[in-house]
Amino acid sequence: MAKKIEAKKVLDEKQFGNTKMRNWLMLSIFGVLIVYVVLAVALQLGRPLLIEGSAGVGKTEIAKDMASALDRDLVRLQCYEGLDESKALYEWNYQKQLLSIQVNMNSQDKDALTKSLFSDEYLLERPLLKSIRSEKPVVLLIDEIDKADEEFEA
């Protein structure tokens, strides 16, 4: 009972004395608790977590906080119209490949040159491949998937 009186006193001192403000504050605290319980369950089950909501409600911040709390890297895939799976996975470093071709144009072993052009040395990892290849677990944030084309979403 004493703690309840103390809490009311603090709320009143911070001008949260009116009923609407107090209810809003309690709902906010309850909402945060629900989010953390859901995050804990997703972690325990090893399952991905889909968070939907309006712009500015904190979906990206949840991913940042989770990565920070778990001491994991945050890998962010920003979706946009025209994004396809190859751009989300990887791209080839064409400039570096062209330079290598020019430098090694007169080499005798053309097959070795061709094989080397498609090695990891010329591969630019994009978010999905980076998260798959990571030595330790990461938090993968697929942001604004609604802006991607339907083919990519599928």
PDB file of C-alpha atoms in Angstrom:
ATOM      1  CA  MET A   1       0.000   0.000   0.000  1.00  0.00           C
ATOM      2  CA  ALA A   2       2.880   2.364   0.810  1.00  0.00           C
ATOM      3  CA  LYS A   3       4.419   1.832  -2.647  1.00  0.00           C
ATOM      4  CA  LYS A   4       1.100   2.609  -4.331  1.00  0.00           C
ATOM      5  CA  ILE A   5       0.872   5.881  -2.399  1.00  0.00           C
ATOM      6  CA  GLU A   6       4.504   6.677  -3.308  1.00  0.00           C
ATOM      7  CA  ALA A   7       3.819   5.996  -6.992  1.00  0.00           C
ATOM      8  CA  LYS A   8       0.746   8.252  -6.929  1.00  0.00           C
ATOM      9  CA  LYS A   9       2.791  10.981  -5.255  1.00  0.00           C
ATOM     10  CA  VAL A  10       5.506  10.741  -7.948  1.00  0.00           C
ATOM     11  CA  LEU A  11       2.887  10.780 -10.714  1.00  0.00           C
ATOM     12  CA  ASP A  12       1.208  13.809  -9.188  1.00  0.00           C
ATOM     13  CA  GLU A  13       4.541  15.639  -8.765  1.00  0.00           C
ATOM     14  CA  LYS A  14       5.463  14.973 -12.394  1.00  0.00           C
ATOM     15  CA  GLN A  15       2.066  16.386 -13.441  1.00  0.00           C
ATOM     16  CA  PHE A  16       0.763  12.967 -14.418  1.00  0.00           C
ATOM     17  CA  GLY A  17      -2.069  13.449 -11.970  1.00  0.00           C
ATOM     18  CA  ASN A  18      -4.811  13.660 -14.542  1.00  0.00           C
ATOM     19  CA  THR A  19      -6.504  10.390 -15.423  1.00  0.00           C
ATOM     20  CA  LYS A  20      -5.842  10.492 -19.190  1.00  0.00           C
ATOM     21  CA  MET A  21      -2.112  11.045 -18.740  1.00  0.00           C
ATOM     22  CA  ARG A  22      -1.848   8.378 -16.055  1.00  0.00           C
ATOM     23  CA  ASN A  23      -3.717   5.849 -18.241  1.00  0.00           C
ATOM     24  CA  TRP A  24      -1.503   6.675 -21.221  1.00  0.00           C
ATOM     25  CA  LEU A  25       1.615   6.193 -19.102  1.00  0.00           C
ATOM     26  CA  MET A  26       0.411   2.859 -17.751  1.00  0.00           C
ATOM     27  CA  LEU A  27      -0.491   1.636 -21.268  1.00  0.00           C
ATOM     28  CA  SER A  28       2.940   2.687 -22.528  1.00  0.00           C
ATOM     29  CA  ILE A  29       4.700   0.773 -19.770  1.00  0.00           C
ATOM     30  CA  PHE A  30       2.461  -2.255 -20.376  1.00  0.00           C
ATOM     31  CA  GLY A  31       3.179  -2.053 -24.140  1.00  0.00           C
ATOM     32  CA  VAL A  32       6.939  -2.031 -23.558  1.00  0.00           C
ATOM     33  CA  LEU A  33       6.646  -5.073 -21.302  1.00  0.00           C
ATOM     34  CA  ILE A  34       4.692  -6.934 -24.000  1.00  0.00           C
ATOM     35  CA  VAL A  35       7.346  -6.101 -26.614  1.00  0.00           C
ATOM     36  CA  TYR A  36      10.128  -7.438 -24.409  1.00  0.00           C
ATOM     37  CA  VAL A  37       8.208 -10.627 -23.628  1.00  0.00           C
ATOM     38  CA  VAL A  38       7.615 -11.202 -27.346  1.00  0.00           C
ATOM     39  CA  LEU A  39      11.317 -10.581 -28.075  1.00  0.00           C
ATOM     40  CA  ALA A  40      12.335 -13.053 -25.362  1.00  0.00           C
ATOM     41  CA  VAL A  41       9.989 -15.727 -26.725  1.00  0.00           C
ATOM     42  CA  ALA A  42      11.239 -15.218 -30.299  1.00  0.00           C
ATOM     43  CA  LEU A  43      14.832 -15.549 -29.081  1.00  0.00           C
ATOM     44  CA  GLN A  44      14.075 -18.644 -27.028  1.00  0.00           C
ATOM     45  CA  LEU A  45      12.331 -20.318 -29.972  1.00  0.00           C
ATOM     46  CA  GLY A  46      14.943 -19.144 -32.470  1.00  0.00           C
ATOM     47  CA  ARG A  47      12.249 -17.712 -34.718  1.00  0.00           C
ATOM     48  CA  PRO A  48      12.130 -14.485 -36.725  1.00  0.00           C
ATOM     49  CA  LEU A  49       9.983 -11.662 -35.465  1.00  0.00           C
ATOM     50  CA  LEU A  50       7.693  -9.598 -37.697  1.00  0.00           C
ATOM     51  CA  ILE A  51       6.904  -6.159 -36.334  1.00  0.00           C
ATOM     52  CA  GLU A  52       4.349  -4.069 -38.191  1.00  0.00           C
ATOM     53  CA  GLY A  53       3.290  -0.551 -37.423  1.00  0.00           C
ATOM     54  CA  SER A  54       2.925   2.991 -38.609  1.00  0.00           C
ATOM     55  CA  ALA A  55       5.936   5.135 -39.407  1.00  0.00           C
ATOM     56  CA  GLY A  56       7.730   6.447 -36.326  1.00  0.00           C
ATOM     57  CA  VAL A  57       6.470   3.953 -33.756  1.00  0.00           C
ATOM     58  CA  GLY A  58       9.933   2.492 -33.100  1.00  0.00           C
ATOM     59  CA  LYS A  59      10.237  -0.687 -35.176  1.00  0.00           C
ATOM     60  CA  THR A  60      13.796   0.113 -36.241  1.00  0.00           C
ATOM     61  CA  GLU A  61      14.709   1.186 -32.708  1.00  0.00           C
ATOM     62  CA  ILE A  62      13.577  -2.196 -31.390  1.00  0.00           C
ATOM     63  CA  ALA A  63      15.981  -3.912 -33.792  1.00  0.00           C
ATOM     64  CA  LYS A  64      18.816  -1.544 -32.803  1.00  0.00           C
ATOM     65  CA  ASP A  65      18.146  -2.081 -29.098  1.00  0.00           C
ATOM     66  CA  MET A  66      17.971  -5.836 -29.546  1.00  0.00           C
ATOM     67  CA  ALA A  67      21.273  -5.918 -31.434  1.00  0.00           C
ATOM     68  CA  SER A  68      22.890  -3.778 -28.763  1.00  0.00           C
ATOM     69  CA  ALA A  69      21.499  -5.817 -25.873  1.00  0.00           C
ATOM     70  CA  LEU A  70      22.606  -9.100 -27.470  1.00  0.00           C
ATOM     71  CA  ASP A  71      25.989  -7.694 -28.543  1.00  0.00           C
ATOM     72  CA  ARG A  72      25.251  -8.596 -32.155  1.00  0.00           C
ATOM     73  CA  ASP A  73      25.759  -6.717 -35.380  1.00  0.00           C
ATOM     74  CA  LEU A  74      22.697  -5.090 -36.905  1.00  0.00           C
ATOM     75  CA  VAL A  75      22.436  -5.884 -40.614  1.00  0.00           C
ATOM     76  CA  ARG A  76      19.848  -3.720 -42.339  1.00  0.00           C
ATOM     77  CA  LEU A  77      18.215  -4.442 -45.673  1.00  0.00           C
ATOM     78  CA  GLN A  78      16.457  -1.296 -46.841  1.00  0.00           C
ATOM     79  CA  CYS A  79      13.731  -2.275 -49.289  1.00  0.00           C
ATOM     80  CA  TYR A  80      12.694  -0.100 -52.207  1.00  0.00           C
ATOM     81  CA  GLU A  81      10.820  -0.412 -55.475  1.00  0.00           C
ATOM     82  CA  GLY A  82      12.916  -2.317 -57.999  1.00  0.00           C
ATOM     83  CA  LEU A  83      14.920  -4.263 -55.395  1.00  0.00           C
ATOM     84  CA  ASP A  84      15.450  -7.847 -56.510  1.00  0.00           C
ATOM     85  CA  GLU A  85      16.930 -10.858 -54.761  1.00  0.00           C
ATOM     86  CA  SER A  86      20.326 -10.516 -56.445  1.00  0.00           C
ATOM     87  CA  LYS A  87      20.760  -6.992 -55.079  1.00  0.00           C
ATOM     88  CA  ALA A  88      19.646  -8.132 -51.639  1.00  0.00           C
ATOM     89  CA  LEU A  89      22.134 -11.041 -51.648  1.00  0.00           C
ATOM     90  CA  TYR A  90      25.234  -9.879 -53.503  1.00  0.00           C
ATOM     91  CA  GLU A  91      26.654  -7.974 -56.443  1.00  0.00           C
ATOM     92  CA  TRP A  92      29.854  -8.375 -58.392  1.00  0.00           C
ATOM     93  CA  ASN A  93      32.537  -5.700 -58.231  1.00  0.00           C
ATOM     94  CA  TYR A  94      32.548  -5.076 -61.983  1.00  0.00           C
ATOM     95  CA  GLN A  95      35.194  -2.349 -61.880  1.00  0.00           C
ATOM     96  CA  LYS A  96      37.641  -4.624 -60.078  1.00  0.00           C
ATOM     97  CA  GLN A  97      36.857  -7.479 -62.473  1.00  0.00           C
ATOM     98  CA  LEU A  98      37.494  -5.246 -65.504  1.00  0.00           C
ATOM     99  CA  LEU A  99      40.791  -4.026 -64.075  1.00  0.00           C
ATOM    100  CA  SER A 100      41.873  -7.608 -63.448  1.00  0.00           C
ATOM    101  CA  ILE A 101      40.976  -8.576 -67.014  1.00  0.00           C
ATOM    102  CA  GLN A 102      43.008  -5.678 -68.388  1.00  0.00           C
ATOM    103  CA  VAL A 103      46.011  -6.439 -66.189  1.00  0.00           C
ATOM    104  CA  ASN A 104      45.945 -10.174 -66.955  1.00  0.00           C
ATOM    105  CA  MET A 105      44.902  -9.908 -70.619  1.00  0.00           C
ATOM    106  CA  ASN A 106      48.135 -11.414 -71.868  1.00  0.00           C
ATOM    107  CA  SER A 107      48.265 -14.266 -69.378  1.00  0.00           C
ATOM    108  CA  GLN A 108      48.468 -17.771 -70.770  1.00  0.00           C
ATOM    109  CA  ASP A 109      45.885 -19.385 -68.485  1.00  0.00           C
ATOM    110  CA  LYS A 110      42.511 -17.915 -69.551  1.00  0.00           C
ATOM    111  CA  ASP A 111      40.515 -20.530 -67.588  1.00  0.00           C
ATOM    112  CA  ALA A 112      42.236 -19.609 -64.321  1.00  0.00           C
ATOM    113  CA  LEU A 113      41.533 -15.923 -64.997  1.00  0.00           C
ATOM    114  CA  THR A 114      37.860 -16.656 -65.675  1.00  0.00           C
ATOM    115  CA  LYS A 115      37.534 -18.721 -62.480  1.00  0.00           C
ATOM    116  CA  SER A 116      39.260 -16.070 -60.396  1.00  0.00           C
ATOM    117  CA  LEU A 117      36.905 -13.342 -61.665  1.00  0.00           C
ATOM    118  CA  PHE A 118      34.006 -15.087 -59.932  1.00  0.00           C
ATOM    119  CA  SER A 119      35.676 -15.697 -56.593  1.00  0.00           C
ATOM    120  CA  ASP A 120      34.953 -14.094 -53.215  1.00  0.00           C
ATOM    121  CA  GLU A 121      37.604 -11.481 -53.958  1.00  0.00           C
ATOM    122  CA  TYR A 122      35.223  -9.809 -56.437  1.00  0.00           C
ATOM    123  CA  LEU A 123      32.008 -10.408 -54.512  1.00  0.00           C
ATOM    124  CA  LEU A 124      30.251  -7.521 -52.775  1.00  0.00           C
ATOM    125  CA  GLU A 125      28.161  -8.938 -49.937  1.00  0.00           C
ATOM    126  CA  ARG A 126      24.763  -7.385 -49.501  1.00  0.00           C
ATOM    127  CA  PRO A 127      22.681  -7.651 -46.295  1.00  0.00           C
ATOM    128  CA  LEU A 128      21.159 -11.111 -46.776  1.00  0.00           C
ATOM    129  CA  LEU A 129      24.429 -12.822 -47.707  1.00  0.00           C
ATOM    130  CA  LYS A 130      26.269 -10.912 -44.975  1.00  0.00           C
ATOM    131  CA  SER A 131      23.823 -12.171 -42.345  1.00  0.00           C
ATOM    132  CA  ILE A 132      23.938 -15.751 -43.674  1.00  0.00           C
ATOM    133  CA  ARG A 133      27.733 -15.872 -43.794  1.00  0.00           C
ATOM    134  CA  SER A 134      28.318 -14.187 -40.447  1.00  0.00           C
ATOM    135  CA  GLU A 135      30.375 -16.219 -37.969  1.00  0.00           C
ATOM    136  CA  LYS A 136      28.213 -15.120 -35.051  1.00  0.00           C
ATOM    137  CA  PRO A 137      24.457 -14.482 -35.054  1.00  0.00           C
ATOM    138  CA  VAL A 138      23.246 -11.083 -36.233  1.00  0.00           C
ATOM    139  CA  VAL A 139      20.023  -9.125 -36.000  1.00  0.00           C
ATOM    140  CA  LEU A 140      18.704  -8.840 -39.555  1.00  0.00           C
ATOM    141  CA  LEU A 141      16.374  -5.898 -40.060  1.00  0.00           C
ATOM    142  CA  ILE A 142      14.346  -6.032 -43.289  1.00  0.00           C
ATOM    143  CA  ASP A 143      13.041  -2.490 -43.331  1.00  0.00           C
ATOM    144  CA  GLU A 144      10.080  -1.143 -45.312  1.00  0.00           C
ATOM    145  CA  ILE A 145       9.312  -4.424 -47.086  1.00  0.00           C
ATOM    146  CA  ASP A 146       5.978  -2.934 -48.169  1.00  0.00           C
ATOM    147  CA  LYS A 147       7.917  -0.652 -50.557  1.00  0.00           C
ATOM    148  CA  ALA A 148       9.489  -3.624 -52.380  1.00  0.00           C
ATOM    149  CA  ASP A 149       7.904  -5.188 -55.439  1.00  0.00           C
ATOM    150  CA  GLU A 150       5.523  -8.103 -54.913  1.00  0.00           C
ATOM    151  CA  GLU A 151       7.988 -10.502 -56.568  1.00  0.00           C
ATOM    152  CA  PHE A 152      10.638  -9.636 -53.988  1.00  0.00           C
ATOM    153  CA  GLU A 153       8.212  -9.978 -51.069  1.00  0.00           C
ATOM    154  CA  ALA A 154       7.330 -13.493 -52.239  1.00  0.00           C
TER     155      ALA A 154
END
